[in-house]
PDB file of C-alpha atoms in Angstrom:
ATOM      1  CA  MET U 487     -13.150  25.101  -2.079  1.00  0.00           C
ATOM      2  CA  ALA U 488     -10.357  27.497  -2.923  1.00  0.00           C
ATOM      3  CA  THR U 489      -9.724  28.400  -6.545  1.00  0.00           C
ATOM      4  CA  LEU U 490      -6.084  28.551  -7.629  1.00  0.00           C
ATOM      5  CA  ALA U 491      -4.606  30.951 -10.157  1.00  0.00           C
ATOM      6  CA  GLY U 492      -4.823  28.253 -12.844  1.00  0.00           C
ATOM      7  CA  GLY U 493      -8.578  28.084 -12.405  1.00  0.00           C
ATOM      8  CA  PHE U 494      -8.618  24.716 -10.666  1.00  0.00           C
ATOM      9  CA  GLU U 495     -10.530  24.246  -7.446  1.00  0.00           C
ATOM     10  CA  ASP U 496      -9.128  22.291  -4.536  1.00  0.00           C
ATOM     11  CA  PRO U 497     -10.737  18.865  -4.365  1.00  0.00           C
ATOM     12  CA  SER U 498     -13.112  18.017  -1.543  1.00  0.00           C
ATOM     13  CA  ALA U 499     -11.930  16.168   1.539  1.00  0.00           C
ATOM     14  CA  GLU U 500     -13.851  13.097   0.336  1.00  0.00           C
ATOM     15  CA  VAL U 501     -12.058  13.096  -3.019  1.00  0.00           C
ATOM     16  CA  LEU U 502      -8.672  13.512  -1.345  1.00  0.00           C
ATOM     17  CA  THR U 503      -9.445  10.667   1.061  1.00  0.00           C
ATOM     18  CA  GLU U 504     -10.461   8.391  -1.799  1.00  0.00           C
ATOM     19  CA  ALA U 505      -7.345   9.297  -3.801  1.00  0.00           C
ATOM     20  CA  ALA U 506      -5.100   8.712  -0.775  1.00  0.00           C
ATOM     21  CA  ALA U 507      -6.649   5.281  -0.267  1.00  0.00           C
ATOM     22  CA  ALA U 508      -6.046   4.373  -3.913  1.00  0.00           C
ATOM     23  CA  PHE U 509      -2.448   5.608  -3.767  1.00  0.00           C
ATOM     24  CA  GLY U 510      -2.029   3.728  -0.487  1.00  0.00           C
ATOM     25  CA  LEU U 511      -2.981   0.494  -2.215  1.00  0.00           C
ATOM     26  CA  LEU U 512      -0.554   1.262  -5.028  1.00  0.00           C
ATOM     27  CA  ALA U 513       2.232   1.940  -2.508  1.00  0.00           C
ATOM     28  CA  SER U 514       2.834  -1.820  -2.379  1.00  0.00           C
ATOM     29  CA  ALA U 515       5.371  -2.907  -5.000  1.00  0.00           C
ATOM     30  CA  ALA U 516       3.502  -6.195  -5.456  1.00  0.00           C
ATOM     31  CA  ARG U 517       0.137  -4.494  -6.031  1.00  0.00           C
ATOM     32  CA  LEU U 518       1.712  -1.914  -8.328  1.00  0.00           C
ATOM     33  CA  HIS U 519       3.278  -4.726 -10.355  1.00  0.00           C
ATOM     34  CA  ILE U 520      -0.140  -6.405 -10.606  1.00  0.00           C
ATOM     35  CA  MET U 521      -1.707  -3.116 -11.721  1.00  0.00           C
ATOM     36  CA  TRP U 522       1.081  -2.629 -14.262  1.00  0.00           C
ATOM     37  CA  ALA U 523       0.473  -6.108 -15.654  1.00  0.00           C
ATOM     38  CA  LEU U 524      -3.285  -5.549 -15.796  1.00  0.00           C
ATOM     39  CA  SER U 525      -2.788  -2.180 -17.488  1.00  0.00           C
ATOM     40  CA  GLN U 526      -1.254  -4.161 -20.342  1.00  0.00           C
ATOM     41  CA  GLY U 527      -4.270  -6.474 -20.577  1.00  0.00           C
ATOM     42  CA  GLU U 528      -6.570  -8.745 -18.642  1.00  0.00           C
ATOM     43  CA  SER U 529      -5.341 -11.894 -16.935  1.00  0.00           C
ATOM     44  CA  ASP U 530      -6.311 -14.643 -14.545  1.00  0.00           C
ATOM     45  CA  VAL U 531      -4.659 -15.043 -11.154  1.00  0.00           C
ATOM     46  CA  THR U 532      -2.401 -17.926 -12.258  1.00  0.00           C
ATOM     47  CA  HIS U 533      -0.856 -15.943 -15.106  1.00  0.00           C
ATOM     48  CA  LEU U 534      -0.555 -12.861 -12.901  1.00  0.00           C
ATOM     49  CA  ALA U 535       1.246 -14.839 -10.205  1.00  0.00           C
ATOM     50  CA  ASP U 536       3.678 -16.198 -12.815  1.00  0.00           C
ATOM     51  CA  ARG U 537       4.223 -12.753 -14.326  1.00  0.00           C
ATOM     52  CA  VAL U 538       4.823 -10.876 -11.071  1.00  0.00           C
ATOM     53  CA  GLY U 539       6.686 -13.723  -9.395  1.00  0.00           C
ATOM     54  CA  GLY U 540       4.276 -13.974  -6.497  1.00  0.00           C
ATOM     55  CA  ALA U 541       2.673 -16.892  -4.715  1.00  0.00           C
ATOM     56  CA  LEU U 542      -0.852 -17.613  -5.918  1.00  0.00           C
ATOM     57  CA  PRO U 543      -2.509 -16.993  -2.506  1.00  0.00           C
ATOM     58  CA  ALA U 544      -0.665 -13.670  -2.076  1.00  0.00           C
ATOM     59  CA  VAL U 545      -1.622 -12.461  -5.551  1.00  0.00           C
ATOM     60  CA  SER U 546      -5.229 -13.490  -4.889  1.00  0.00           C
ATOM     61  CA  GLN U 547      -5.235 -11.426  -1.677  1.00  0.00           C
ATOM     62  CA  HIS U 548      -3.776  -8.411  -3.467  1.00  0.00           C
ATOM     63  CA  LEU U 549      -6.412  -8.727  -6.192  1.00  0.00           C
ATOM     64  CA  ALA U 550      -9.161  -8.931  -3.577  1.00  0.00           C
ATOM     65  CA  LYS U 551      -7.957  -5.657  -2.012  1.00  0.00           C
ATOM     66  CA  LEU U 552      -7.667  -3.942  -5.387  1.00  0.00           C
ATOM     67  CA  LYS U 553     -11.118  -5.188  -6.369  1.00  0.00           C
ATOM     68  CA  LEU U 554     -12.660  -4.050  -3.083  1.00  0.00           C
ATOM     69  CA  ALA U 555     -11.203  -0.571  -3.678  1.00  0.00           C
ATOM     70  CA  GLY U 556     -12.670  -0.492  -7.181  1.00  0.00           C
ATOM     71  CA  LEU U 557      -9.307  -0.387  -8.954  1.00  0.00           C
ATOM     72  CA  VAL U 558      -9.741  -3.840 -10.506  1.00  0.00           C
ATOM     73  CA  ARG U 559     -12.751  -5.749 -11.778  1.00  0.00           C
ATOM     74  CA  SER U 560     -13.259  -9.377 -12.687  1.00  0.00           C
ATOM     75  CA  ARG U 561     -15.512 -11.611 -14.693  1.00  0.00           C
ATOM     76  CA  ARG U 562     -15.960 -15.344 -14.753  1.00  0.00           C
ATOM     77  CA  GLU U 563     -14.865 -17.316 -17.807  1.00  0.00           C
ATOM     78  CA  GLY U 564     -15.751 -20.915 -17.171  1.00  0.00           C
ATOM     79  CA  ARG U 565     -13.889 -21.985 -14.057  1.00  0.00           C
ATOM     80  CA  ARG U 566     -11.538 -19.033 -13.870  1.00  0.00           C
ATOM     81  CA  GLN U 567     -11.802 -15.389 -12.855  1.00  0.00           C
ATOM     82  CA  VAL U 568     -10.335 -12.925 -15.331  1.00  0.00           C
ATOM     83  CA  TYR U 569      -9.138  -9.630 -13.831  1.00  0.00           C
ATOM     84  CA  TYR U 570      -8.876  -6.304 -15.612  1.00  0.00           C
ATOM     85  CA  VAL U 571      -8.644  -2.572 -15.003  1.00  0.00           C
ATOM     86  CA  ASP U 572     -11.856  -0.957 -16.207  1.00  0.00           C
ATOM     87  CA  ASP U 573     -10.842   2.667 -15.596  1.00  0.00           C
ATOM     88  CA  PRO U 574      -8.630   4.158 -18.343  1.00  0.00           C
ATOM     89  CA  ASP U 575      -7.543   6.937 -15.965  1.00  0.00           C
ATOM     90  CA  ILE U 576      -6.092   4.395 -13.522  1.00  0.00           C
ATOM     91  CA  VAL U 577      -4.283   2.711 -16.419  1.00  0.00           C
ATOM     92  CA  THR U 578      -2.855   6.110 -17.424  1.00  0.00           C
ATOM     93  CA  VAL U 579      -1.667   6.922 -13.884  1.00  0.00           C
ATOM     94  CA  VAL U 580       0.092   3.567 -13.519  1.00  0.00           C
ATOM     95  CA  ARG U 581       1.660   3.700 -16.989  1.00  0.00           C
ATOM     96  CA  VAL U 582       2.861   7.295 -16.584  1.00  0.00           C
ATOM     97  CA  MET U 583       4.386   6.735 -13.137  1.00  0.00           C
ATOM     98  CA  VAL U 584       6.126   3.475 -13.979  1.00  0.00           C
ATOM     99  CA  GLY U 585       7.135   4.727 -17.428  1.00  0.00           C
ATOM    100  CA  GLN U 586       8.665   7.946 -16.064  1.00  0.00           C
ATOM    101  CA  LEU U 587      10.627   6.123 -13.385  1.00  0.00           C
ATOM    102  CA  THR U 588      11.823   3.533 -15.907  1.00  0.00           C
ATOM    103  CA  ALA U 589      13.003   6.315 -18.229  1.00  0.00           C
ATOM    104  CA  ARG U 590      14.797   8.105 -15.379  1.00  0.00           C
ATOM    105  CA  THR U 591      16.550   4.907 -14.356  1.00  0.00           C
ATOM    106  CA  ALA U 592      17.608   4.194 -17.935  1.00  0.00           C
ATOM    107  CA  LEU U 593      18.922   7.760 -18.297  1.00  0.00           C
ATOM    108  CA  ALA U 594      20.893   7.512 -15.052  1.00  0.00           C
ATOM    109  CA  VAL U 595      22.435   4.214 -16.163  1.00  0.00           C
ATOM    110  CA  ALA U 596      23.312   5.661 -19.582  1.00  0.00           C
ATOM    111  CA  ARG U 597      25.007   8.677 -17.988  1.00  0.00           C
ATOM    112  CA  GLY U 598      27.056   6.495 -15.680  1.00  0.00           C
ATOM    113  CA  PRO U 599      28.249   7.417 -12.208  1.00  0.00           C
ATOM    114  CA  VAL U 600      28.411  11.078 -11.274  1.00  0.00           C
ATOM    115  CA  SER U 601      32.003  12.303 -10.991  1.00  0.00           C
ATOM    116  CA  GLY U 602      33.201  12.412  -7.422  1.00  0.00           C
ATOM    117  CA  MET U 603      30.626   9.810  -6.418  1.00  0.00           C
ATOM    118  CA  PRO U 604      31.457   6.122  -5.962  1.00  0.00           C
TER     119      PRO U 604
END
């Protein structure tokens, strides 16, 4: 591994592959919305589907992929599965990315159109 001037070492190929897979899963707007919702608190699939505006079977499939990748966990409460994000670092990544883009969008709207642009 190469050490950079800041003292950080380059991550291993395995770590980069794992990170790319996680980011690949989050590249879907639907899955990112589910992760955003779960970063706010746990939920069952019915409430998630209502919140993200997705069909129940589609949300279930997204949750299965996220769970298989280790980004989401679940536990049984009676007859329902409750999903949650167990890794605070994943919650931070999702909140920072979505929060930054939301702030940029709000700033652009507040500034109005750029002069000379339609």
